Short mmCIF file of C-alpha atoms and ligand atoms in Angstrom, two decimals:
data_model
loop_
_atom_site.label_atom_id
_atom_site.label_comp_id
_atom_site.label_asym_id
_atom_site.label_seq_id
_atom_site.Cartn_x
_atom_site.Cartn_y
_atom_site.Cartn_z
CA MET A 145 10.63 9.99 11.59
CA HIS A 146 14.15 9.52 10.13
CA GLU A 147 14.24 10.65 6.50
CA ILE A 148 16.61 9.90 3.55
CA HIS A 149 16.10 11.38 0.21
CA PHE A 150 17.65 10.66 -3.19
CA GLU A 151 17.40 12.51 -6.45
CA SER A 152 17.63 9.12 -8.26
CA ILE A 153 17.82 5.59 -7.04
CA ASP A 154 17.03 2.13 -8.40
CA SER A 155 14.29 1.59 -5.81
CA THR A 156 13.64 3.09 -2.41
CA SER A 157 12.54 -0.38 -1.18
CA THR A 158 15.66 -2.08 -2.45
CA TYR A 159 17.71 0.64 -0.63
CA ALA A 160 15.84 -0.04 2.58
CA LYS A 161 16.40 -3.78 2.26
CA THR A 162 20.18 -3.32 1.61
CA TYR A 163 20.95 -0.64 4.20
CA GLY A 164 18.12 -1.05 6.72
CA ASN A 165 20.34 -2.65 9.40
CA ALA A 166 22.05 0.76 9.79
CA PHE A 167 18.81 2.68 10.36
CA PRO A 168 17.69 3.63 13.86
CA SER A 169 15.92 0.58 15.32
CA ASP A 170 13.36 2.55 17.38
CA GLN A 171 11.79 4.78 14.74
CA ILE A 172 10.39 4.77 11.27
CA THR A 173 12.89 5.56 8.50
CA CYS A 174 11.31 6.96 5.34
CA ILE A 175 13.34 6.75 2.13
CA THR A 176 12.13 8.91 -0.73
CA ALA A 177 13.36 9.61 -4.24
CA ASP A 178 12.54 11.99 -7.16
CA GLU A 179 12.84 9.09 -9.59
CA GLN A 180 13.44 5.36 -9.50
CA THR A 181 15.32 3.54 -12.31
CA ALA A 182 14.06 0.12 -11.22
CA GLY A 183 10.84 0.81 -9.28
CA HIS A 184 8.84 -2.32 -8.84
CA GLY A 185 5.46 -3.30 -7.49
CA ARG A 186 3.90 -6.47 -6.21
CA PHE A 187 4.69 -9.72 -7.97
CA ASN A 188 7.82 -7.97 -9.31
CA ARG A 189 5.92 -5.87 -11.82
CA PRO A 190 7.62 -2.63 -12.93
CA TRP A 191 6.39 0.55 -11.22
CA ALA A 192 6.58 3.64 -13.53
CA SER A 193 8.71 6.12 -11.65
CA PRO A 194 9.38 9.22 -13.89
CA LYS A 195 11.36 12.11 -12.33
CA GLY A 196 9.84 14.73 -10.07
CA VAL A 197 6.15 14.02 -10.60
CA ASN A 198 5.18 11.40 -8.08
CA ILE A 199 5.77 10.07 -4.54
CA TYR A 200 8.08 7.18 -4.24
CA ALA A 201 8.53 6.27 -0.57
CA SER A 202 9.49 3.28 1.46
CA PHE A 203 8.91 3.13 5.19
CA TYR A 204 11.24 0.94 7.14
CA PHE A 205 10.55 -0.09 10.75
CA ARG A 206 10.68 -3.01 13.16
CA LEU A 207 7.75 -4.65 14.97
CA PRO A 208 7.55 -7.49 17.52
CA GLN A 209 6.88 -10.85 15.84
CA ASN A 210 3.71 -11.34 17.88
CA THR A 211 2.08 -8.10 16.62
CA LYS A 212 -1.64 -8.74 16.08
CA HIS A 213 -2.90 -9.02 12.41
CA LEU A 214 0.60 -8.69 10.91
CA THR A 215 -0.71 -10.12 7.61
CA SER A 216 -2.69 -6.89 7.15
CA LEU A 217 0.07 -4.34 7.68
CA ALA A 218 -0.07 -3.27 4.01
CA GLN A 219 -3.75 -2.55 4.45
CA VAL A 220 -2.91 -0.20 7.31
CA MET A 221 -0.71 1.86 4.94
CA THR A 222 -3.39 1.71 2.32
CA SER A 223 -5.87 3.07 4.86
CA SER A 224 -3.52 5.84 5.82
CA MET A 225 -3.20 7.02 2.20
CA ALA A 226 -7.02 6.68 1.63
CA ALA A 227 -7.58 8.72 4.82
CA VAL A 228 -5.30 11.51 3.47
CA LEU A 229 -7.30 11.51 0.20
CA THR A 230 -10.71 11.11 1.78
CA HIS A 231 -12.10 14.31 0.12
CA LEU A 232 -11.55 12.65 -3.30
CA ASN A 233 -13.70 9.61 -2.27
CA PRO A 234 -10.95 7.09 -2.87
CA LYS A 235 -11.84 3.41 -3.41
CA ILE A 236 -9.69 0.55 -2.19
CA LYS A 237 -9.21 -2.42 -4.39
CA TRP A 238 -8.38 -5.05 -1.81
CA PRO A 239 -5.70 -5.61 -0.63
CA ASN A 240 -3.74 -2.46 -1.28
CA ASP A 241 -4.45 -0.48 -4.39
CA ILE A 242 -6.19 2.90 -4.23
CA GLN A 243 -8.47 3.94 -7.18
CA LEU A 244 -9.97 7.19 -8.20
CA ASN A 245 -12.68 7.05 -10.91
CA GLY A 246 -11.93 3.30 -11.32
CA LYS A 247 -8.21 3.82 -12.05
CA LYS A 248 -5.22 3.10 -9.86
CA VAL A 249 -3.56 6.13 -8.29
CA CYS A 250 -1.60 4.40 -5.50
CA GLY A 251 -0.08 1.03 -4.81
CA VAL A 252 1.61 -0.41 -1.65
CA LEU A 253 4.29 -3.05 -1.61
CA CYS A 254 4.76 -4.81 1.72
CA GLU A 255 7.91 -6.83 2.44
CA LEU A 256 8.36 -8.49 5.85
CA THR A 257 11.54 -10.22 7.07
CA PHE A 258 11.57 -12.20 10.29
CA GLN A 259 14.73 -11.64 12.24
CA GLY A 260 15.06 -13.02 15.81
CA GLU A 261 12.18 -11.71 17.96
CA GLU A 262 11.42 -8.93 15.43
CA VAL A 263 9.85 -8.38 12.00
CA ILE A 264 11.49 -5.89 9.75
CA ALA A 265 8.82 -4.25 7.65
CA ILE A 266 9.35 -2.25 4.46
CA LEU A 267 6.23 -0.60 3.08
CA GLY A 268 6.89 0.87 -0.37
CA VAL A 269 4.23 3.41 -1.45
CA GLY A 270 3.90 4.76 -4.95
CA VAL A 271 1.37 7.61 -5.55
CA ASN A 272 0.83 9.12 -8.97
CA VAL A 273 0.63 12.73 -8.06
CA ASN A 274 1.41 15.10 -10.90
CA MET A 275 1.94 12.46 -13.55
CA GLU A 276 0.74 13.57 -17.05
CA MET A 277 -1.72 11.70 -19.25
CA SER A 278 1.00 10.92 -21.75
CA ASP A 279 2.97 8.99 -19.10
CA LEU A 280 -0.13 7.42 -17.50
CA GLN A 281 -1.16 5.99 -20.85
CA LYS A 282 2.16 4.08 -21.09
CA ILE A 283 1.11 1.96 -17.96
CA ASP A 284 -0.40 -1.40 -19.00
CA LYS A 285 -3.34 -1.15 -16.60
CA PRO A 286 -5.80 1.76 -16.16
CA ALA A 287 -3.88 4.34 -14.10
CA THR A 288 -4.52 7.94 -13.03
CA SER A 289 -2.89 10.66 -11.12
CA LEU A 290 -4.16 13.28 -8.58
CA LYS A 291 -3.49 15.97 -11.08
CA ALA A 292 -5.40 14.05 -13.83
CA VAL A 293 -8.34 13.75 -11.51
CA THR A 294 -8.44 17.24 -10.01
CA GLY A 295 -7.05 19.30 -12.80
CA HIS A 296 -4.43 21.03 -10.65
CA THR A 297 -0.82 20.52 -9.63
CA TRP A 298 -0.28 19.05 -6.15
CA ASP A 299 2.40 20.02 -3.60
CA GLN A 300 4.11 16.68 -3.36
CA ALA A 301 6.17 17.54 -0.21
CA GLU A 302 2.94 18.63 1.58
CA LEU A 303 1.19 15.45 0.56
CA LEU A 304 4.14 13.25 1.69
CA LYS A 305 4.18 15.03 5.11
CA LYS A 306 0.41 14.32 5.58
CA LEU A 307 0.92 10.67 4.70
CA GLN A 308 3.94 10.41 7.06
CA LYS A 309 1.94 11.93 9.92
CA GLN A 310 -1.13 9.82 9.29
CA PHE A 311 0.90 6.59 9.05
CA GLU A 312 2.91 7.30 12.13
CA ASN A 313 -0.38 7.71 14.11
CA ASP A 314 -1.89 4.67 12.38
CA LEU A 315 1.11 2.48 13.12
CA GLU A 316 0.95 3.31 16.82
CA LYS A 317 -2.77 2.23 16.82
CA PHE A 318 -1.94 -0.90 14.86
CA LYS A 319 0.77 -1.87 17.37
CA LYS A 320 -1.77 -1.76 20.21
CA GLU A 321 -4.97 -2.97 18.56
CA GLY A 322 -4.02 -4.69 15.24
CA PHE A 323 -6.36 -4.10 12.29
CA ASP A 324 -9.47 -3.39 14.49
CA PRO A 325 -9.43 0.39 14.34
CA PHE A 326 -9.05 0.30 10.47
CA HIS A 327 -11.56 -2.43 9.67
CA ASP A 328 -14.73 -0.35 9.21
CA PHE A 329 -13.15 2.55 7.23
CA PHE A 330 -11.37 0.00 5.04
CA GLU A 331 -14.50 -2.07 4.40
CA ARG A 332 -16.52 1.05 3.56
CA SER A 333 -13.93 2.11 1.06
CA LEU A 334 -13.69 -1.22 -0.78
CA CYS A 335 -14.79 -1.40 -4.43
CA TYR A 336 -16.13 -4.41 -6.36
CA LYS A 337 -18.59 -5.32 -3.52
CA GLY A 338 -21.10 -7.91 -4.83
CA GLU A 339 -19.13 -8.41 -8.03
CA GLU A 340 -17.22 -11.43 -9.20
CA ILE A 341 -13.72 -11.48 -7.88
CA ARG A 342 -10.91 -13.28 -9.64
CA CYS A 343 -7.64 -13.33 -7.87
CA PHE A 344 -4.34 -15.17 -7.80
CA ASP A 345 -2.87 -15.63 -4.33
CA GLY A 346 0.61 -16.60 -5.60
CA LYS A 347 -0.36 -20.31 -5.82
CA LYS A 348 -3.92 -20.64 -7.09
CA GLU A 349 -6.55 -18.61 -8.80
CA TRP A 350 -9.72 -18.02 -6.69
CA VAL A 351 -12.96 -17.07 -8.35
CA GLY A 352 -15.92 -16.06 -6.29
CA THR A 353 -17.93 -13.11 -5.06
CA TYR A 354 -17.12 -10.58 -2.41
CA HIS A 355 -18.51 -11.71 0.99
CA SER A 356 -16.97 -9.47 3.57
CA LEU A 357 -13.74 -8.13 5.09
CA ASN A 358 -12.43 -10.50 7.72
CA GLU A 359 -11.71 -8.90 11.13
CA ASP A 360 -7.92 -9.24 10.50
CA GLY A 361 -8.12 -7.51 7.07
CA GLY A 362 -8.20 -10.72 4.96
CA LEU A 363 -10.80 -10.89 2.21
CA ASN A 364 -13.70 -13.42 2.57
CA ILE A 365 -14.98 -14.63 -0.84
CA ARG A 366 -17.88 -16.79 -1.48
CA LEU A 367 -16.87 -19.66 -3.73
CA PRO A 368 -19.30 -21.30 -6.26
CA ASP A 369 -19.87 -24.17 -3.78
CA GLN A 370 -21.09 -21.47 -1.33
CA THR A 371 -18.20 -22.03 1.06
CA ILE A 372 -16.31 -18.88 2.33
CA HIS A 373 -12.57 -18.73 1.69
CA THR A 374 -10.26 -16.12 3.20
CA ILE A 375 -7.39 -14.80 1.13
CA TYR A 376 -4.47 -12.67 2.33
CA THR A 377 -2.82 -11.68 -0.88
CA ALA A 378 -3.99 -11.33 -4.47
CA SER A 379 -3.25 -10.15 -7.93
CA GLU A 380 -5.37 -10.15 -10.99
C1 LIG B 939 1.92 -2.28 -6.42
O1 LIG B 939 0.82 -1.70 -6.59
O2 LIG B 939 2.24 -3.25 -7.05
C2 LIG B 939 2.89 -1.64 -5.42
C3 LIG B 939 3.69 -0.49 -5.97
C4 LIG B 939 4.78 0.03 -5.01
C5 LIG B 939 5.65 1.12 -5.65
C6 LIG B 939 6.49 1.72 -4.61
S1 LIG B 939 7.28 3.20 -5.22
C7 LIG B 939 8.30 3.21 -3.77
C8 LIG B 939 8.72 1.78 -3.58
N1 LIG B 939 9.86 1.44 -4.31
C9 LIG B 939 9.65 0.46 -5.20
O3 LIG B 939 10.45 -0.06 -5.97
N2 LIG B 939 8.36 0.11 -5.11
C10 LIG B 939 7.63 0.84 -4.11
#
């Protein structure tokens, strides 16, 4: 894996978008930073990125356009992170948030650009590692950190290495078999099963109950008229 690190940057994902064309085309480039001054999440929400306490990483790589289940690439990264944290019993809030004790600890931002025969993927991962309560409370939604949950300080470099290794292996599987190898683990890890789900897919708000995880990683929800609708992106 090709690695680039900054002490401070606006956003590791913005950097990848701007300079990605110069990165090696045949491997993953991982851009990390100690802090981000304009970290952002899905739907352009701000992502709290204080200095030195968390992981802010963007993984840049290319895939063939005909890669199977491409719409669920973000779920693969979510699965990689959940696998690294298995011993803490992480829960996945579909499509790509990881929660501990009902609070968000990790988010994934997936940006795909179609270019010729290829897709350029940038997967931005934010993990609250050693973030203190005082900072977590400033976030507008319930958030936690690994330190807040376990009571001890984590080695961020070691955790990042584990994630990089896990994702490198998972991406190789995904290239060959799509979402299939991740489906069962992902579904087992999902939270809010059987509960009402209310989500906005960028165009419309869908309200229904959890039905199942589609084979390609989409979420099947049962609507009030009993029909099943599959969604591929969502925010509350
Ligand atoms: C979300 O849950 O909305 C996704 C959050 C993604 C945050 C990461 S931190 C590293 C990368 N750089 C950014 O500006 N965002 C992603």
